PDB file of C-alpha atoms in Angstrom:
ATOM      1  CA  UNK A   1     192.432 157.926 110.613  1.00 94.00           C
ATOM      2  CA  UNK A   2     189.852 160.775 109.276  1.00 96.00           C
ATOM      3  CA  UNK A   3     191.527 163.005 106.702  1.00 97.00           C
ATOM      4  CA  UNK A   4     190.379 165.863 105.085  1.00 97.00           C
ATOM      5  CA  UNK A   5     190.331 165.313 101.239  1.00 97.00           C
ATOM      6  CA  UNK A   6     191.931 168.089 100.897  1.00 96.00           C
ATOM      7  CA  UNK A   7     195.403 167.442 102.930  1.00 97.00           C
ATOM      8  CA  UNK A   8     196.258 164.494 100.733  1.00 96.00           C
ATOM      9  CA  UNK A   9     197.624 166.267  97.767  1.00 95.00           C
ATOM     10  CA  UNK A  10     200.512 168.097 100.980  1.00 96.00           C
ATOM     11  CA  UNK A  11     200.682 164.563 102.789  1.00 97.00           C
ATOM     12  CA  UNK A  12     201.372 162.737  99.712  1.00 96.00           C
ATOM     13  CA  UNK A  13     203.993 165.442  98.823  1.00 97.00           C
ATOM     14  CA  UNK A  14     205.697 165.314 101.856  1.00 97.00           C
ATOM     15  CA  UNK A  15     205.920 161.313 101.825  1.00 97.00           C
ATOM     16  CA  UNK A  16     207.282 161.361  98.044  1.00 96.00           C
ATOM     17  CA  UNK A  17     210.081 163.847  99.397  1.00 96.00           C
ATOM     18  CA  UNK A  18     211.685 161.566 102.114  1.00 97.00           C
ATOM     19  CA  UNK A  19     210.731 158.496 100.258  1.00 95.00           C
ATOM     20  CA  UNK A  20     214.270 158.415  99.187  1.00 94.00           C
ATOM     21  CA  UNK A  21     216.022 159.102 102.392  1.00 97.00           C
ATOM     22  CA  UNK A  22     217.172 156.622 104.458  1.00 97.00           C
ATOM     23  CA  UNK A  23     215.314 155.734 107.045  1.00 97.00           C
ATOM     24  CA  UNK A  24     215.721 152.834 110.040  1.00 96.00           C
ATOM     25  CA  UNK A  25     213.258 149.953 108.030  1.00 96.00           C
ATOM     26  CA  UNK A  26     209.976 149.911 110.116  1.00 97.00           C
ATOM     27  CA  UNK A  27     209.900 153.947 109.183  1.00 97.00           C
ATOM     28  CA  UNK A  28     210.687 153.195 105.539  1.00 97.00           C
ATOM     29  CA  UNK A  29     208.038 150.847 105.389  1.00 97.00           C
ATOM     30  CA  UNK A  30     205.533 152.651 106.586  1.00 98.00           C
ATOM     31  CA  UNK A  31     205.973 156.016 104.235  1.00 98.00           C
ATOM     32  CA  UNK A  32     206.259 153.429 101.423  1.00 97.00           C
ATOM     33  CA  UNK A  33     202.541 152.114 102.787  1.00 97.00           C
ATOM     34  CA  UNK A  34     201.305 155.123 103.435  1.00 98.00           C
ATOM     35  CA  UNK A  35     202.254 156.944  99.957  1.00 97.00           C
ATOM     36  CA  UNK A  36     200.581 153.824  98.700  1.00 97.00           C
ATOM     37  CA  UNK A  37     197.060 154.442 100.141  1.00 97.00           C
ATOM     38  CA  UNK A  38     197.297 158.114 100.328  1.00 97.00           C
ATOM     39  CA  UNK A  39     198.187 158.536  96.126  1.00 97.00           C
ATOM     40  CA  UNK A  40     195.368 156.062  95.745  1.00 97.00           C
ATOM     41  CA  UNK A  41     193.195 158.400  97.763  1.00 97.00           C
ATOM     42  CA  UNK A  42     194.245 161.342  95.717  1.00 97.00           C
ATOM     43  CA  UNK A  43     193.615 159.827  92.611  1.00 97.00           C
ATOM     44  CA  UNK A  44     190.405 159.617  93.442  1.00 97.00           C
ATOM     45  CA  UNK A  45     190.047 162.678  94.864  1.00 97.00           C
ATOM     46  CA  UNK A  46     191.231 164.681  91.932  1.00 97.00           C
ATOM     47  CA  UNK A  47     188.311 162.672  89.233  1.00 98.00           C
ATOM     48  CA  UNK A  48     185.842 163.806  91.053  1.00 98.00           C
ATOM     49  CA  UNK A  49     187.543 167.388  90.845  1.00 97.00           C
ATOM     50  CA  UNK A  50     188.591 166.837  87.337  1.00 97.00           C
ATOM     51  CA  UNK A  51     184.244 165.675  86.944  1.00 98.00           C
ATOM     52  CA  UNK A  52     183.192 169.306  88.564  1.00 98.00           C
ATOM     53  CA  UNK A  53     185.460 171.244  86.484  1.00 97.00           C
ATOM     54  CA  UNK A  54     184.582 169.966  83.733  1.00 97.00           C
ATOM     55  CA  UNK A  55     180.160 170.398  84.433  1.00 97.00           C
ATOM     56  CA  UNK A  56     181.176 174.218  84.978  1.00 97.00           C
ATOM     57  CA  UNK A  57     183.444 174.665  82.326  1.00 97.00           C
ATOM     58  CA  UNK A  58     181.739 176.569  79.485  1.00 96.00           C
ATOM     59  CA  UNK A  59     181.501 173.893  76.675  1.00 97.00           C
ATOM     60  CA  UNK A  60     182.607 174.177  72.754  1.00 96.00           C
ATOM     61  CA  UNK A  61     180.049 172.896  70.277  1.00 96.00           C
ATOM     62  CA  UNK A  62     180.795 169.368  70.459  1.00 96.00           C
ATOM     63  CA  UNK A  63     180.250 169.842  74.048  1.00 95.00           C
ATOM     64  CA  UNK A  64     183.373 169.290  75.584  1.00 96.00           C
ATOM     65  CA  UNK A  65     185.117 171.300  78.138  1.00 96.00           C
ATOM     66  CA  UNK A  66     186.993 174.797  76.884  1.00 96.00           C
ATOM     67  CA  UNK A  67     190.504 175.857  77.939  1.00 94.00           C
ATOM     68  CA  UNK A  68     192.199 179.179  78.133  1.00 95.00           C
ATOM     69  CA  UNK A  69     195.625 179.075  79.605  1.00 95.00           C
ATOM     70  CA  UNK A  70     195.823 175.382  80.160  1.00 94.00           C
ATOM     71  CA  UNK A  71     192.817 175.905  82.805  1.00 96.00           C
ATOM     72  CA  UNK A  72     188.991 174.948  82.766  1.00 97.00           C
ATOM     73  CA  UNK A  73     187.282 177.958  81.474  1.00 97.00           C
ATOM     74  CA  UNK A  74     184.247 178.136  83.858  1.00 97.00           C
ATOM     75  CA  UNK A  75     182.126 181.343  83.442  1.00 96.00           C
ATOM     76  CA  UNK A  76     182.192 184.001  86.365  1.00 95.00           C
ATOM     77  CA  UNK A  77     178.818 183.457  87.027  1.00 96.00           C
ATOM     78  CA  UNK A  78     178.852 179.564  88.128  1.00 96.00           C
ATOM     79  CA  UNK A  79     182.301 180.466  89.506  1.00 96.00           C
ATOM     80  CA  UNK A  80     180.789 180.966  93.422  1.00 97.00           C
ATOM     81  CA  UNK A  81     179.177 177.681  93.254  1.00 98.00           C
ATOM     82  CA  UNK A  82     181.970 175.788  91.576  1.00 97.00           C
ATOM     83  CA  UNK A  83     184.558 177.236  94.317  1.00 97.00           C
ATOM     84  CA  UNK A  84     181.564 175.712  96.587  1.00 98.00           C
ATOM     85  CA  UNK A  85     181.333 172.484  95.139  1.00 98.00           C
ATOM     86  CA  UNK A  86     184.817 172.190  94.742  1.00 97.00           C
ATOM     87  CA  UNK A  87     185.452 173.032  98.968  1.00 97.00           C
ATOM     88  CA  UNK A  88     183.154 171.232 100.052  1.00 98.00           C
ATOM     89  CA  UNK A  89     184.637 168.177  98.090  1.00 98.00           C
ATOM     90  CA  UNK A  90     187.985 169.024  99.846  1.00 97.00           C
ATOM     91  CA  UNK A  91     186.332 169.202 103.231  1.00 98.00           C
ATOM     92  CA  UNK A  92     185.218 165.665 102.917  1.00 98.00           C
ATOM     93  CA  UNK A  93     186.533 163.508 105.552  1.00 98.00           C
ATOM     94  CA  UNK A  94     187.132 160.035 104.847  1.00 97.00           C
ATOM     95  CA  UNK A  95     188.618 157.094 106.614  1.00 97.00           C
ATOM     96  CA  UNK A  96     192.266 156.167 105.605  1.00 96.00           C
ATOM     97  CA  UNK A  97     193.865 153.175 107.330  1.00 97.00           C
ATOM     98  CA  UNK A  98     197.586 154.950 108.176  1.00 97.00           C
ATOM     99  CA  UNK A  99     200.127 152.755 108.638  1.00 97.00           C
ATOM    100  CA  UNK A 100     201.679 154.188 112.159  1.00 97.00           C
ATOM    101  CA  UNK A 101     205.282 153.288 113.448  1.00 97.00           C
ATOM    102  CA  UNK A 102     206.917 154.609 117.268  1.00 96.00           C
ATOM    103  CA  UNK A 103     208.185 158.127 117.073  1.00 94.00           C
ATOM    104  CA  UNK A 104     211.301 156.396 118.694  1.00 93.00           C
ATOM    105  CA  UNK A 105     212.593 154.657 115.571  1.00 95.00           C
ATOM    106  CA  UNK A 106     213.707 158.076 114.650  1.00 94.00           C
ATOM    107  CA  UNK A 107     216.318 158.095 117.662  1.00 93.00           C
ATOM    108  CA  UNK A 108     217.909 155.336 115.770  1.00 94.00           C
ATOM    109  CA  UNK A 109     218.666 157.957 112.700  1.00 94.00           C
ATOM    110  CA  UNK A 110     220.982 159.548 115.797  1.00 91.00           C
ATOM    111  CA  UNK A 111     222.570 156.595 116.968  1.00 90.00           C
ATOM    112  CA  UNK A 112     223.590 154.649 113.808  1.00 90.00           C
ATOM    113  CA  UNK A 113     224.970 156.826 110.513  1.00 92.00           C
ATOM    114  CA  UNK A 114     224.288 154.735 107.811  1.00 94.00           C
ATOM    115  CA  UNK A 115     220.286 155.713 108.484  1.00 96.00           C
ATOM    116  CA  UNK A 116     219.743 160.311 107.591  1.00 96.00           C
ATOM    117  CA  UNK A 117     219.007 162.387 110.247  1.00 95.00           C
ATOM    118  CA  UNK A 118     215.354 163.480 109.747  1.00 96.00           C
ATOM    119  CA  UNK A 119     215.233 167.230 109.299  1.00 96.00           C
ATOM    120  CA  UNK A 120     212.397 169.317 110.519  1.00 96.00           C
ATOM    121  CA  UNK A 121     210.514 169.580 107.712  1.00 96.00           C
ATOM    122  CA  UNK A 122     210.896 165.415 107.359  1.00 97.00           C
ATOM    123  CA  UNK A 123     209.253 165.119 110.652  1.00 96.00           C
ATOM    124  CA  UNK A 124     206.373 167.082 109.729  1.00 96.00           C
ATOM    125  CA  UNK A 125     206.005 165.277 106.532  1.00 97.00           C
ATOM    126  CA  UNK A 126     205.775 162.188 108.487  1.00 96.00           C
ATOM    127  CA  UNK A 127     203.762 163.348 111.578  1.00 95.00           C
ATOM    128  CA  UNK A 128     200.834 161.598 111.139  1.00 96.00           C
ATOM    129  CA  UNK A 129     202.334 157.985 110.771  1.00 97.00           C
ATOM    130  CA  UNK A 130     203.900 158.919 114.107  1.00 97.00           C
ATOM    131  CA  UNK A 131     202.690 157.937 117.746  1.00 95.00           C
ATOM    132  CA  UNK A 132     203.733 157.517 120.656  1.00 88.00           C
ATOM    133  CA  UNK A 133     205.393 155.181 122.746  1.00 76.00           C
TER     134      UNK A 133
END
């Protein structure tokens, strides 16, 4: 599946906050896979953020990266083309292999009570694993 690399940081979120909910097994498998791959992902991901920040930032005189407020200070005049850099790194699309699983397993949440009824904001979470029967 292609995914933006800048959805990962929401899709992981949304994973971690149903990881604990209880789920019929094929569904809890698969958000257990898929926070897997997708934190790995966005790992990556934020390096390579973490590497432009820090080629912006203005540097102190042992040439390391300065901080004001806990945040890379990078001067106003490189800020256009860091905000550039940095979306365009989020607009990369890259190849994730999603672990899927029937949007019917969640009908099982309604028939059996020992599984949690997915809310609405669970389903979204866990769209994208989701197809069709």
């Amino acid at each position: 599946m292609k995914i933006k690399l800048g959805d990962l940081k929401e899709m992981v979120t949304g994973l971690y906050s149903i990881q604990g909910k209880k789920f019929p097994v094929k569904i809890s498998y698969a958000i257990a896979k898929n926070v897997k791959k997708l934190a790995e992902e966005h790992a990556d991901y934020e390096k390579q953020r973490i590497k432009l920040c820090e080629e912006f930032a203005n540097k102190d005189k042992d040439g390391n990266p300065v901080f004001i407020d806990c945040k890379y200070d990078i001067p106003n005049d490189s800020l256009k083309e860091f905000n550039d850099a940095v979306n365009e790194l989020r607009g990369t699309d890259i190849d994730v292999d999603i672990h899927s699983v029937s949007f019917s397993e969640l009908d099982k949440c309604d028939t059996n009570e020992r599984y949690d009824i997915p809310t609405a904001s669970d389903v979204s979470s866990m769209e994208f694993m989701l197809k069709e029967d």
